[in-house]
Amino acid sequence: MSCLFLALKITKVNWQSKLNKAAHHTSDYSSTEPIFRRGQSFNISLNIKTTVQSWDSFTFIASTGPSPAESQQTKAIFTLSEEGASGWSAAQEPSEPGCLNFTILSPASAVIGRYKLKLQVLSGNKVFSKVLGQFVLLFNPWCPDDDVYMAKERERQEYVLNDSGIIFQGLEKDIQQEAWNYGQFEEDILDISLAILDRSLNHREDPAVDVSNRNNPVYVSRVISAMVNSNDEKGVVEGKWSGKYRSGTNPLQWSGSVTILRKWHRGRYRPVRYGQCWVFAGVTCTVLRCLGIPTRVVTNFNSAHDTNINLTIDKYIDISGKTLHLTEDSVWNFHVWNESWFTRRDLGSFYDGWQVLDATPQEKSKGIYQCGPASIRAIKEGDVNLDYDSPFVFAAVNADCVTWIRHSKKRKERIHSNTRKIGKCISTKAVGTNSRVDVTANYKYPEAGSSKERQVYKKALKLLGVRRTGKKPKIRKPKRRFSRAQTPSISGKLILDASPVIGQDILLTLSLRNLISDFKTIKVKLKASAILYTRRSKAEILELYRSIKLGSEEVKEFSFGIPYSQYKNSLMDDRKILVTAVCQIKKGASLLVEKDIVLQDPFLTIKVLGPTVVHQAVNVEVTFTNPLSDEVTDCVLRAEGSGLLKEQLRISVARMAPMESSTVQFEIIPYRSGTRQLQVDLVCIHFSDIKGFVTLDVAPAQ
């Protein structure tokens, strides 16, 4: 090219905000900074003043990180119409006088992060240099050449652009919805997400190498899984599963990630207290969606924590039914983690697709608390030798569970072995709706009517070097005999007479059936304990002893209750009670019957009193009830929702009489159109949170 100028002065840099935001699907980010997705061109215009002289070439320099270098793909030098070695390129477009229009294309494998863009103009032996500004480059699920490419638009809308969702909790047979505000487009969240990468242990050890690895979603997602917990790197959230939460926030009281991430950032990166598994997963989902990696939250019911990776969970109880913590193994009512979508160049294309990530700090991986990405295909096929942390995830969904009664230090009875208990109803939110989708079949073959699941289990045992006795040869542990569990001659079940509500008595029935013709006397030891969702017992509530006589194939029922006065001071915030019945027969196999109970909160109703339109105020009415027969004071109603409230709203509710209903009104002014989720939470020290949510369709400004 040959043009004429005496001096070149750039009077304005126009990043073509509206055009680029629409093309790159970044319109929702609350930032004035240009935000682009890699592997896709963006437009930039320069307003200039020139007088006569010639120039020879334009050269662009895009750089990121503290020590940009072409050798590490953190610096790209490229000229017009000629793709540089880095894969970056630029082209000049037609323009009006006094204006230069350029299209710049980044490669689909570019490092993500904040870039500086510089222009150099060569004229004879003189070089004119100008920094044009900064922009942020993200992963691009719309680009077929990007490792995070997702083919279906509906799925991209859900797993990248949806800023609210549902996290499933509760029990396998009582699955409950909890709304979560991801808020990945809210003000400061992109900056905070990039700061998380810059605060990582990897970055502190070698910033240049760390930044150069940020082109790889495997690397980035693994760093995020480590940084969302605070155990090693002063990350975002500090976990806590016992005791009081006076020095922080009860994990059950969080309704979204935005408040947590801002608190971490504004508090100069001090870990936010406190979180449990759904909090870690919610924050991880926010950060990864913000960076452009398709991500969803997944709940595994009856989730095993197999500390010694022998794929067997041993549970011990005493003769009264009390759980004995003789091993570190455990089975949680549910556990929440993430799945992110990308290719696995390190493993091969068979293992592409959904990858498990778990930011909850349970076990160390390569020296720090991080987990994943583990390919779901690898988990299903039992390929537990593949990176990263496949044995841990495989055990979580597919370990066997063995129950023992410990009669004395020298005598224990193996009463039950269950190959189907672990990994039930693995759940995630449906695309486009709040419905639950069961994804268990993605993790394992059917456990009923198919031999394939057992074949995969045996394959995993072999790859881990675990003998069929359940012991790994390299781990020294006391020898134990693995006699087969005897088959009990009775069966039983615990039945709830009504759906239990907090503040009311709990009514149950134990039904026992004699399976043979012999007359027998059964000694029944009933126990009720307040537990956490990890199934760890925190307080004993009730203990009963009964002797029941059963004739030939006879069925008998025994009804009993747990009064509110008896459980109210023992109940944990999880609102969970475990009822066990140990049924012992003289000269026969013992039977253990269990029932997990989650007490329901009263309903909280939310009414939006008018149409919802961007920038137009509308009132919201919330009605709730004190579920207790006692007066409660000092309650707080909290509300949040991306696109509806820029900060969490708090309203004091001074006093509520026993069983009193109360109504509160507040105003919202939507600032983003589309489907929005408003979460409301009544917080009170006298009972656990009462939560509700409503989905709103916000119309654009008229």
XYZ file of C-alpha atoms in Angstrom:
702
model
C 0.000 0.000 0.000
C 1.159 3.544 -0.678
C -0.577 6.544 0.841
C 0.543 10.087 1.581
C 0.872 11.954 4.861
C 3.123 14.385 6.633
C 1.944 13.376 10.103
C -0.478 10.747 11.346
C -2.611 11.581 14.351
C -5.275 9.203 15.652
C -8.027 11.352 17.113
C -10.387 8.530 18.120
C -10.366 4.742 18.436
C -13.824 3.290 17.795
C -14.155 -0.328 18.921
C -17.506 -0.642 17.123
C -19.120 -1.662 20.403
C -22.671 -2.391 19.248
C -21.608 -4.298 16.133
C -18.952 -6.393 17.889
C -21.039 -7.146 20.976
C -23.850 -8.577 18.860
C -21.482 -10.613 16.686
C -19.525 -11.993 19.666
C -22.522 -12.633 21.971
C -21.088 -10.307 24.620
C -23.891 -7.711 24.806
C -24.912 -8.752 28.323
C -21.551 -8.020 29.969
C -21.825 -4.944 32.214
C -18.558 -3.481 31.003
C -17.495 -0.647 28.719
C -14.343 -2.585 27.824
C -14.338 -4.341 24.415
C -15.019 -8.077 24.902
C -14.455 -10.508 22.041
C -14.447 -14.259 21.522
C -11.453 -15.970 19.978
C -11.510 -17.448 16.486
C -13.828 -14.676 15.318
C -13.046 -11.335 13.695
C -13.815 -7.984 15.276
C -13.993 -4.504 13.783
C -12.095 -1.400 14.825
C -12.127 2.109 13.283
C -9.546 4.867 13.640
C -10.353 8.532 13.082
C -7.196 10.171 11.770
C -5.670 13.495 10.672
C -3.026 13.304 7.939
C -1.035 15.515 5.562
C 1.020 14.453 2.548
C 3.688 11.771 2.916
C 3.891 8.039 2.150
C 3.791 5.071 4.505
C 4.909 1.550 3.818
C 3.037 -0.774 6.197
C 0.729 -1.259 9.150
C 1.750 -3.701 11.895
C -0.479 -4.746 14.802
C 0.824 -6.142 18.089
C -1.574 -7.947 20.461
C -0.098 -8.932 23.819
C -1.299 -10.359 27.122
C 0.194 -11.200 30.488
C 3.114 -9.705 32.420
C 5.847 -10.984 30.038
C 4.414 -11.210 26.505
C 6.421 -13.425 24.137
C 5.718 -14.803 20.678
C 7.262 -18.128 21.714
C 4.579 -18.524 24.382
C 1.646 -17.306 22.244
C 1.156 -14.338 24.551
C 2.334 -11.864 21.917
C 1.215 -11.707 18.277
C 2.771 -9.489 15.591
C 0.844 -9.371 12.312
C 0.513 -7.122 9.287
C -2.336 -6.355 6.900
C -3.621 -9.227 4.730
C -0.901 -11.527 5.968
C -1.517 -14.063 8.713
C 1.313 -13.993 11.214
C 3.000 -17.049 12.690
C 0.673 -16.696 15.670
C -2.453 -17.143 13.549
C -3.609 -13.547 14.094
C -4.417 -11.470 11.007
C -5.778 -8.057 10.015
C -7.432 -6.640 6.928
C -8.292 -3.091 5.938
C -11.901 -2.415 5.017
C -13.365 0.376 2.830
C -13.706 3.637 4.730
C -14.625 7.309 4.468
C -11.908 9.992 4.251
C -10.284 10.620 7.614
C -11.113 7.119 8.830
C -9.355 3.751 8.731
C -11.435 0.578 9.203
C -9.814 -2.725 10.112
C -10.979 -6.281 10.735
C -8.816 -8.260 13.153
C -9.037 -12.049 13.522
C -7.649 -14.032 16.456
C -6.983 -17.775 16.156
C -9.394 -20.240 17.763
C -6.516 -21.420 19.969
C -5.537 -17.962 21.266
C -4.763 -17.392 24.933
C -7.784 -15.913 26.714
C -7.507 -12.849 28.933
C -6.942 -9.096 28.795
C -4.943 -7.884 25.792
C -3.237 -4.654 24.818
C -3.486 -3.744 21.122
C -0.765 -1.610 19.566
C -0.433 -0.186 16.037
C 2.892 0.503 14.330
C 3.089 2.423 11.045
C 6.314 2.290 9.034
C 7.227 5.248 6.765
C 10.692 5.039 5.288
C 13.011 4.649 8.252
C 10.517 6.126 10.722
C 8.098 4.124 12.902
C 4.940 5.636 14.334
C 3.616 3.667 17.321
C 0.280 4.011 19.115
C -1.431 1.925 21.808
C -5.037 1.616 20.629
C -6.378 0.269 23.902
C -7.255 -2.933 25.728
C -9.758 -5.697 25.090
C -10.706 -9.007 26.676
C -10.625 -12.230 24.681
C -12.813 -15.179 25.750
C -13.356 -18.796 24.756
C -15.814 -19.150 21.851
C -18.435 -21.930 21.922
C -19.807 -20.553 18.602
C -16.543 -21.234 16.739
C -16.215 -24.781 15.274
C -12.420 -24.652 15.642
C -12.486 -23.741 19.339
C -11.998 -26.588 21.842
C -15.158 -25.429 23.650
C -17.338 -25.464 20.516
C -20.930 -26.474 21.215
C -22.999 -27.187 18.117
C -26.561 -26.477 19.318
C -27.638 -22.872 19.828
C -30.186 -23.778 22.544
C -27.407 -25.388 24.569
C -25.108 -22.393 24.101
C -27.904 -20.147 25.337
C -28.296 -22.329 28.433
C -24.719 -23.237 29.327
C -22.969 -19.979 28.386
C -25.513 -17.148 28.365
C -28.078 -18.118 31.015
C -27.203 -16.147 34.151
C -29.525 -18.004 36.535
C -30.347 -21.624 37.179
C -31.489 -24.414 39.445
C -29.384 -26.539 41.796
C -30.995 -29.788 42.929
C -30.687 -30.835 46.572
C -32.490 -33.033 49.116
C -32.783 -36.790 48.887
C -32.925 -39.357 46.107
C -36.660 -39.779 46.777
C -37.315 -36.162 47.729
C -35.465 -33.993 45.207
C -35.842 -30.259 45.753
C -35.113 -27.221 43.580
C -32.972 -24.345 44.798
C -32.612 -21.259 42.595
C -29.127 -19.828 42.043
C -28.101 -16.472 40.602
C -24.956 -17.082 38.524
C -24.761 -13.451 37.383
C -21.741 -13.921 35.108
C -22.519 -10.681 33.245
C -22.926 -8.457 36.280
C -20.616 -5.520 36.924
C -17.070 -6.525 37.992
C -17.635 -10.277 37.558
C -15.484 -10.560 34.423
C -12.664 -8.616 36.101
C -12.988 -10.834 39.181
C -12.931 -14.001 37.063
C -9.677 -12.878 35.432
C -8.318 -11.927 38.871
C -9.011 -15.477 40.069
C -6.661 -16.770 37.372
C -4.033 -14.195 38.330
C -4.219 -15.157 42.032
C -3.631 -18.858 41.403
C -0.632 -20.764 42.712
C 0.398 -21.516 39.111
C 0.486 -17.819 38.274
C 2.483 -16.920 41.359
C 5.034 -19.643 40.622
C 5.534 -18.760 36.932
C 3.292 -16.021 35.515
C 4.551 -16.287 31.945
C 3.978 -20.046 31.679
C 0.612 -19.800 33.436
C -0.702 -17.172 31.016
C 0.593 -19.107 27.996
C -1.446 -22.138 29.136
C -4.695 -20.166 29.210
C -5.489 -21.163 25.645
C -6.453 -24.616 26.960
C -9.845 -25.135 28.668
C -8.471 -28.257 30.397
C -5.861 -26.097 32.119
C -8.120 -23.121 32.853
C -10.955 -25.205 34.311
C -8.545 -27.144 36.548
C -7.077 -23.893 37.893
C -10.594 -22.599 38.626
C -11.488 -25.832 40.472
C -8.517 -25.137 42.763
C -9.111 -21.407 43.169
C -12.805 -21.448 44.044
C -11.931 -23.157 47.342
C -9.554 -21.470 49.775
C -7.603 -24.472 51.040
C -4.300 -23.930 49.252
C -4.316 -20.621 47.438
C -6.447 -18.203 49.472
C -9.164 -18.805 46.931
C -12.713 -17.524 46.889
C -14.719 -19.625 49.379
C -13.800 -21.234 52.680
C -15.630 -24.490 53.345
C -17.219 -25.457 56.649
C -19.410 -28.460 57.473
C -19.754 -28.331 61.243
C -20.139 -25.973 64.160
C -21.544 -22.478 64.083
C -21.184 -19.902 61.325
C -20.997 -16.761 63.491
C -17.749 -15.593 61.868
C -19.281 -15.787 58.398
C -22.432 -16.685 56.453
C -24.283 -19.966 56.795
C -23.810 -21.759 53.440
C -27.569 -22.290 53.203
C -28.122 -18.525 53.111
C -26.323 -17.886 49.823
C -28.580 -17.539 46.790
C -26.018 -16.673 44.149
C -22.402 -16.147 43.180
C -22.315 -12.380 42.609
C -22.351 -11.369 46.280
C -19.676 -13.963 47.072
C -17.323 -12.962 44.264
C -17.671 -9.242 45.024
C -17.078 -9.861 48.723
C -13.860 -11.755 47.891
C -12.696 -8.995 45.555
C -13.640 -6.060 47.781
C -12.132 -7.813 50.798
C -8.720 -7.867 49.107
C -8.998 -11.540 48.261
C -9.722 -12.843 51.739
C -11.687 -16.110 51.460
C -15.428 -15.680 51.914
C -16.870 -17.637 54.824
C -18.592 -20.134 54.367
C -19.474 -22.573 51.606
C -20.534 -26.154 51.026
C -20.670 -28.171 47.818
C -23.505 -26.319 46.036
C -21.842 -22.971 46.797
C -18.510 -24.109 45.327
C -20.333 -25.458 42.252
C -22.437 -22.320 41.799
C -19.402 -20.017 41.934
C -17.425 -22.299 39.588
C -20.285 -22.226 37.076
C -20.357 -18.424 37.174
C -16.630 -18.039 36.534
C -16.411 -20.630 33.745
C -19.501 -19.319 31.916
C -18.090 -15.816 32.282
C -14.848 -16.938 30.575
C -16.838 -18.631 27.795
C -16.613 -22.318 28.771
C -20.035 -24.060 28.577
C -20.749 -25.244 32.119
C -23.603 -26.688 34.136
C -24.227 -27.701 37.754
C -24.844 -31.392 38.460
C -26.109 -33.124 41.612
C -25.209 -36.722 42.478
C -27.554 -38.292 45.043
C -26.097 -40.894 47.434
C -22.630 -39.649 46.576
C -19.688 -41.701 47.837
C -16.501 -40.206 49.225
C -14.037 -43.073 48.893
C -10.919 -41.875 50.693
C -8.712 -44.898 49.990
C -9.969 -45.434 46.408
C -10.799 -49.133 46.780
C -14.307 -48.566 45.320
C -15.980 -49.854 48.498
C -17.661 -47.733 51.159
C -17.769 -49.484 54.534
C -20.424 -48.225 56.923
C -20.329 -49.296 60.577
C -23.143 -49.025 63.121
C -23.455 -50.223 66.678
C -26.282 -52.428 67.894
C -28.449 -49.354 68.592
C -28.108 -48.086 65.030
C -25.648 -45.292 65.824
C -23.171 -44.641 63.004
C -19.578 -45.377 63.988
C -16.900 -43.368 62.223
C -14.310 -46.122 61.946
C -13.236 -45.102 58.442
C -12.976 -41.811 56.582
C -15.334 -43.138 53.888
C -18.793 -41.589 53.728
C -21.963 -41.387 51.655
C -23.521 -37.935 51.338
C -27.248 -37.503 50.696
C -26.143 -35.455 47.699
C -23.035 -33.841 46.329
C -22.901 -31.034 43.782
C -20.195 -30.537 41.166
C -19.829 -29.090 37.671
C -19.622 -30.350 34.131
C -17.857 -28.291 31.460
C -17.896 -28.982 27.734
C -14.666 -29.171 25.723
C -12.411 -31.475 23.747
C -9.684 -33.591 25.338
C -6.682 -33.343 23.041
C -4.637 -34.851 25.889
C -6.778 -38.029 25.961
C -8.227 -38.420 22.458
C -11.507 -37.494 20.805
C -13.432 -40.406 22.371
C -13.244 -38.511 25.669
C -14.502 -35.166 24.320
C -17.681 -33.611 25.679
C -18.772 -33.141 29.279
C -15.977 -33.105 31.865
C -16.447 -33.278 35.657
C -14.956 -30.508 37.801
C -15.305 -30.407 41.572
C -14.173 -27.340 43.521
C -15.328 -28.725 46.881
C -12.117 -29.464 48.824
C -12.304 -33.185 49.652
C -9.089 -34.831 48.449
C -5.789 -33.442 47.191
C -4.838 -33.943 43.550
C -1.164 -33.462 42.689
C -0.644 -31.808 46.044
C -3.520 -29.316 46.151
C -7.294 -29.402 46.561
C -8.542 -29.541 42.986
C -10.539 -32.099 41.032
C -10.906 -32.639 37.311
C -11.507 -32.254 34.541
C -12.478 -35.940 34.414
C -14.100 -37.113 31.187
C -17.583 -38.528 31.719
C -16.885 -41.024 28.942
C -13.864 -42.215 30.920
C -16.019 -42.603 34.049
C -18.676 -44.605 32.217
C -16.096 -46.932 30.633
C -14.111 -47.401 33.855
C -10.995 -45.762 32.395
C -9.853 -44.629 35.827
C -6.221 -44.403 34.744
C -6.889 -41.199 32.774
C -6.390 -37.580 33.877
C -7.715 -35.972 35.926
C -9.010 -37.579 39.152
C -11.124 -40.209 37.393
C -10.911 -42.708 40.310
C -12.433 -40.174 42.711
C -15.364 -39.409 40.407
C -15.876 -43.079 39.464
C -16.161 -44.017 43.152
C -18.557 -41.125 43.807
C -21.089 -42.564 41.356
C -20.300 -46.280 41.335
C -18.698 -47.534 44.563
C -20.218 -50.514 46.358
C -21.638 -49.960 49.833
C -21.175 -52.515 52.638
C -22.948 -52.133 56.012
C -21.622 -53.745 59.201
C -22.964 -54.037 62.758
C -20.170 -53.886 65.291
C -21.267 -56.021 68.221
C -17.953 -55.680 70.030
C -14.302 -54.909 69.319
C -13.812 -58.526 68.250
C -17.099 -59.202 66.501
C -18.733 -57.494 63.560
C -21.572 -58.669 61.346
C -21.785 -57.889 57.649
C -25.499 -57.284 57.241
C -25.812 -55.775 53.808
C -23.882 -55.303 50.573
C -25.375 -52.977 47.981
C -23.978 -52.486 44.484
C -26.786 -50.111 43.450
C -27.067 -47.583 46.277
C -24.401 -45.122 45.151
C -24.841 -42.588 42.347
C -28.612 -42.212 42.012
C -30.707 -39.682 40.089
C -27.717 -37.670 38.862
C -29.479 -34.428 37.977
C -29.070 -31.146 36.150
C -31.344 -28.367 34.938
C -32.971 -28.880 31.550
C -32.127 -26.681 28.579
C -34.598 -23.806 28.411
C -36.736 -24.826 31.419
C -36.383 -25.388 35.168
C -37.206 -29.087 34.817
C -34.844 -31.766 36.108
C -32.937 -33.922 33.638
C -31.537 -37.262 34.815
C -28.031 -37.765 33.396
C -27.152 -40.945 35.330
C -26.834 -42.886 32.056
C -23.967 -40.572 31.063
C -21.958 -41.810 34.050
C -22.657 -45.539 34.155
C -24.393 -48.416 32.460
C -27.746 -49.615 33.870
C -27.331 -51.361 37.223
C -30.398 -53.507 36.709
C -30.762 -56.054 33.927
C -27.277 -55.485 32.504
C -23.902 -57.104 33.162
C -22.004 -54.218 31.557
C -21.958 -52.087 34.710
C -20.282 -54.902 36.709
C -17.787 -55.481 33.915
C -16.818 -51.805 34.016
C -16.573 -51.927 37.827
C -14.196 -54.907 37.666
C -12.151 -53.146 34.992
C -11.791 -50.122 37.278
C -10.726 -52.354 40.190
C -8.065 -53.930 38.009
C -6.730 -50.583 36.757
C -6.503 -49.338 40.344
C -4.736 -52.506 41.489
C -7.486 -53.368 43.953
C -7.963 -57.048 44.763
C -11.498 -58.394 45.115
C -11.050 -58.358 48.905
C -11.394 -54.612 48.551
C -7.813 -53.855 49.640
C -5.147 -52.059 47.683
C -1.904 -54.011 48.051
C 0.277 -50.962 48.661
C -1.774 -49.676 51.587
C -1.143 -51.378 54.920
C -4.412 -51.886 56.685
C -5.635 -54.382 59.274
C -6.746 -57.659 57.765
C -10.451 -58.251 57.663
C -12.649 -61.102 56.647
C -15.215 -60.520 53.928
C -17.845 -63.118 54.670
C -20.992 -62.834 52.618
C -23.879 -61.044 54.266
C -26.583 -63.451 55.375
C -30.039 -62.905 53.944
C -32.431 -61.735 56.696
C -35.617 -63.728 57.171
C -37.597 -60.526 57.694
C -38.083 -57.362 55.663
C -39.038 -53.904 56.831
C -39.622 -50.306 55.903
C -40.135 -46.986 57.661
C -43.112 -44.993 56.364
C -43.880 -41.307 56.899
C -47.533 -40.866 57.765
C -47.547 -37.299 56.396
C -45.164 -34.912 54.689
C -43.120 -33.489 57.582
C -43.176 -29.708 58.068
C -40.859 -27.834 60.394
C -42.632 -26.857 63.608
C -44.897 -29.931 63.554
C -44.605 -33.432 65.010
C -43.205 -36.164 62.742
C -45.312 -39.332 62.541
C -43.821 -42.622 61.310
C -44.691 -46.281 61.039
C -42.286 -49.230 61.080
C -43.668 -52.118 59.044
C -42.076 -55.571 59.498
C -42.810 -58.707 57.477
C -41.866 -62.285 58.345
C -40.590 -63.857 55.119
C -40.737 -67.462 56.342
C -43.150 -69.720 58.198
C -41.229 -69.844 61.508
C -42.484 -67.834 64.475
C -39.947 -65.270 65.649
C -39.370 -62.483 68.171
C -37.603 -59.377 66.911
C -35.791 -56.919 69.134
C -36.121 -53.490 67.546
C -33.889 -50.553 68.451
C -35.159 -47.297 66.960
C -33.014 -44.185 66.793
C -33.548 -40.715 65.316
C -30.639 -38.333 64.831
C -30.233 -34.843 63.432
C -27.768 -35.071 60.532
C -26.036 -32.922 57.952
C -26.489 -33.552 54.228
C -23.163 -35.402 54.458
C -25.098 -37.865 56.676
C -22.829 -37.153 59.616
C -24.841 -37.342 62.837
C -24.810 -34.169 64.962
C -27.343 -34.830 67.731
C -29.471 -37.726 68.983
C -33.173 -36.953 69.157
C -34.991 -40.169 69.997
C -34.263 -43.720 71.111
C -36.896 -46.469 71.505
C -36.776 -50.190 72.185
C -39.518 -52.613 71.242
C -40.003 -56.354 71.069
C -42.225 -57.483 68.209
C -43.538 -61.019 67.678
C -44.246 -62.209 64.142
C -46.139 -65.331 63.181
C -45.773 -67.221 59.930
C -45.451 -64.662 57.072
C -47.165 -62.109 59.301
C -46.934 -58.323 58.827
C -47.042 -55.986 61.835
C -46.871 -52.220 62.054
C -45.586 -50.093 64.897
C -46.358 -46.359 64.901
C -44.333 -43.748 66.738
C -43.739 -40.000 66.668
C -40.975 -37.465 67.034
C -42.501 -34.423 68.784
C -41.426 -30.946 67.651
C -40.451 -30.176 71.255
C -38.021 -33.075 71.078
C -36.267 -32.190 67.819
C -36.460 -28.357 67.707
C -33.239 -27.749 69.653
C -31.308 -30.515 67.889
C -32.250 -29.908 64.262
C -29.444 -28.576 62.084
C -29.902 -25.966 59.378
C -30.013 -28.811 56.835
C -33.411 -29.787 58.389
C -32.474 -33.475 58.025
C -33.249 -36.363 60.365
C -32.056 -39.948 59.970
C -34.271 -42.641 61.516
C -32.812 -46.137 61.878
C -34.299 -49.407 63.093
C -31.905 -52.246 63.958
C -33.936 -55.476 63.987
C -32.212 -58.421 65.633
C -33.365 -62.029 65.649
C -31.892 -64.725 67.839
C -29.756 -67.022 65.653
C -30.605 -65.073 62.523
C -29.302 -62.271 60.336
C -29.902 -58.723 61.543
C -31.840 -56.192 59.485
C -31.155 -52.463 59.233
C -34.002 -50.198 58.111
C -33.257 -46.511 57.431
C -35.301 -43.454 56.572
C -33.884 -40.042 55.640
C -36.270 -37.181 56.384
C -36.077 -33.584 55.180
C -38.466 -31.255 56.970
C -40.265 -28.928 54.588
C -40.442 -25.188 55.085
C -43.736 -23.353 54.677
C -44.270 -21.897 51.246
C -43.136 -18.394 50.434
C -45.218 -16.721 47.726
C -43.946 -14.034 45.367
C -46.235 -11.815 43.281
C -45.027 -9.273 40.740
C -47.623 -6.508 40.702
C -47.458 -5.409 37.094
C -45.634 -5.857 33.782
C -41.834 -6.084 33.838
C -40.153 -3.717 31.367
C -36.541 -2.545 31.218
C -35.995 0.704 33.187
C -39.575 0.719 34.527
C -40.176 0.261 38.250
C -42.516 -2.513 39.379
C -43.512 -3.671 42.869
C -43.016 -7.170 44.186
C -45.094 -8.614 47.029
C -43.757 -11.446 49.185
C -45.903 -13.359 51.684
C -44.436 -15.797 54.211
C -45.403 -17.495 57.461
C -43.667 -18.050 60.777
C -43.776 -21.865 60.940
C -43.199 -22.052 64.683
C -45.481 -21.922 67.706
C -43.086 -19.332 69.143
C -42.677 -15.633 68.417
C -39.655 -14.867 66.228
C -37.711 -11.640 65.903
C -34.921 -10.106 63.847
C -35.704 -11.801 60.534
C -34.371 -10.435 57.254
C -35.935 -10.758 53.814
C -33.303 -10.810 51.060
C -33.826 -10.562 47.307
C -31.477 -10.771 44.342
C -31.581 -11.454 40.637
C -29.337 -10.641 37.695
C -30.860 -8.052 35.404
C -33.335 -7.080 38.129
C -31.344 -5.884 41.164
C -27.762 -4.627 40.901
C -27.074 -5.397 44.570
C -28.700 -7.778 47.008
C -31.737 -6.169 48.680
C -32.252 -6.582 52.451
C -35.445 -5.740 54.350
C -35.780 -6.155 58.127
C -38.811 -8.033 59.489
C -38.842 -7.040 63.138
C -41.337 -9.469 64.676
C -43.723 -12.292 63.788
C -46.180 -13.882 66.173
C -46.576 -17.694 66.275
C -47.874 -19.016 62.917
C -48.371 -15.428 61.723
C -48.281 -14.602 58.030
C -46.584 -11.418 56.919
C -46.397 -9.493 53.648
C -43.550 -7.286 52.446
C -43.398 -5.124 49.310
C -40.318 -3.818 47.512
C -39.500 -2.253 44.171
C -37.344 -3.570 41.351
C -36.229 -1.738 38.204
C -35.201 -4.307 35.558
C -32.128 -3.282 33.573
C -31.845 -6.240 31.206
C -34.530 -7.821 29.017
C -35.292 -11.503 28.544
C -36.041 -14.309 30.999
C -34.951 -13.326 34.512
C -35.043 -15.076 37.869
C -35.845 -13.279 41.127
C -34.757 -15.111 44.285
C -36.217 -14.321 47.697
C -34.936 -15.679 51.009
C -36.284 -15.193 54.538
C -33.386 -15.518 56.991
C -34.022 -16.052 60.691
C -31.920 -17.375 63.571
C -34.917 -19.356 64.861
C -35.342 -21.605 61.802
C -33.535 -22.337 58.569
C -34.073 -20.165 55.513
C -37.398 -20.067 53.707
C -36.627 -19.622 50.016
C -38.604 -19.012 46.867
C -38.093 -17.767 43.339
C -40.090 -16.550 40.381
C -39.215 -16.404 36.690
C -39.959 -13.131 34.894
C -40.067 -12.241 31.214
C -38.724 -8.694 31.005
C -39.705 -6.727 27.905
C -37.230 -4.329 26.234
C -37.573 -0.614 26.950
C -40.356 0.952 24.900
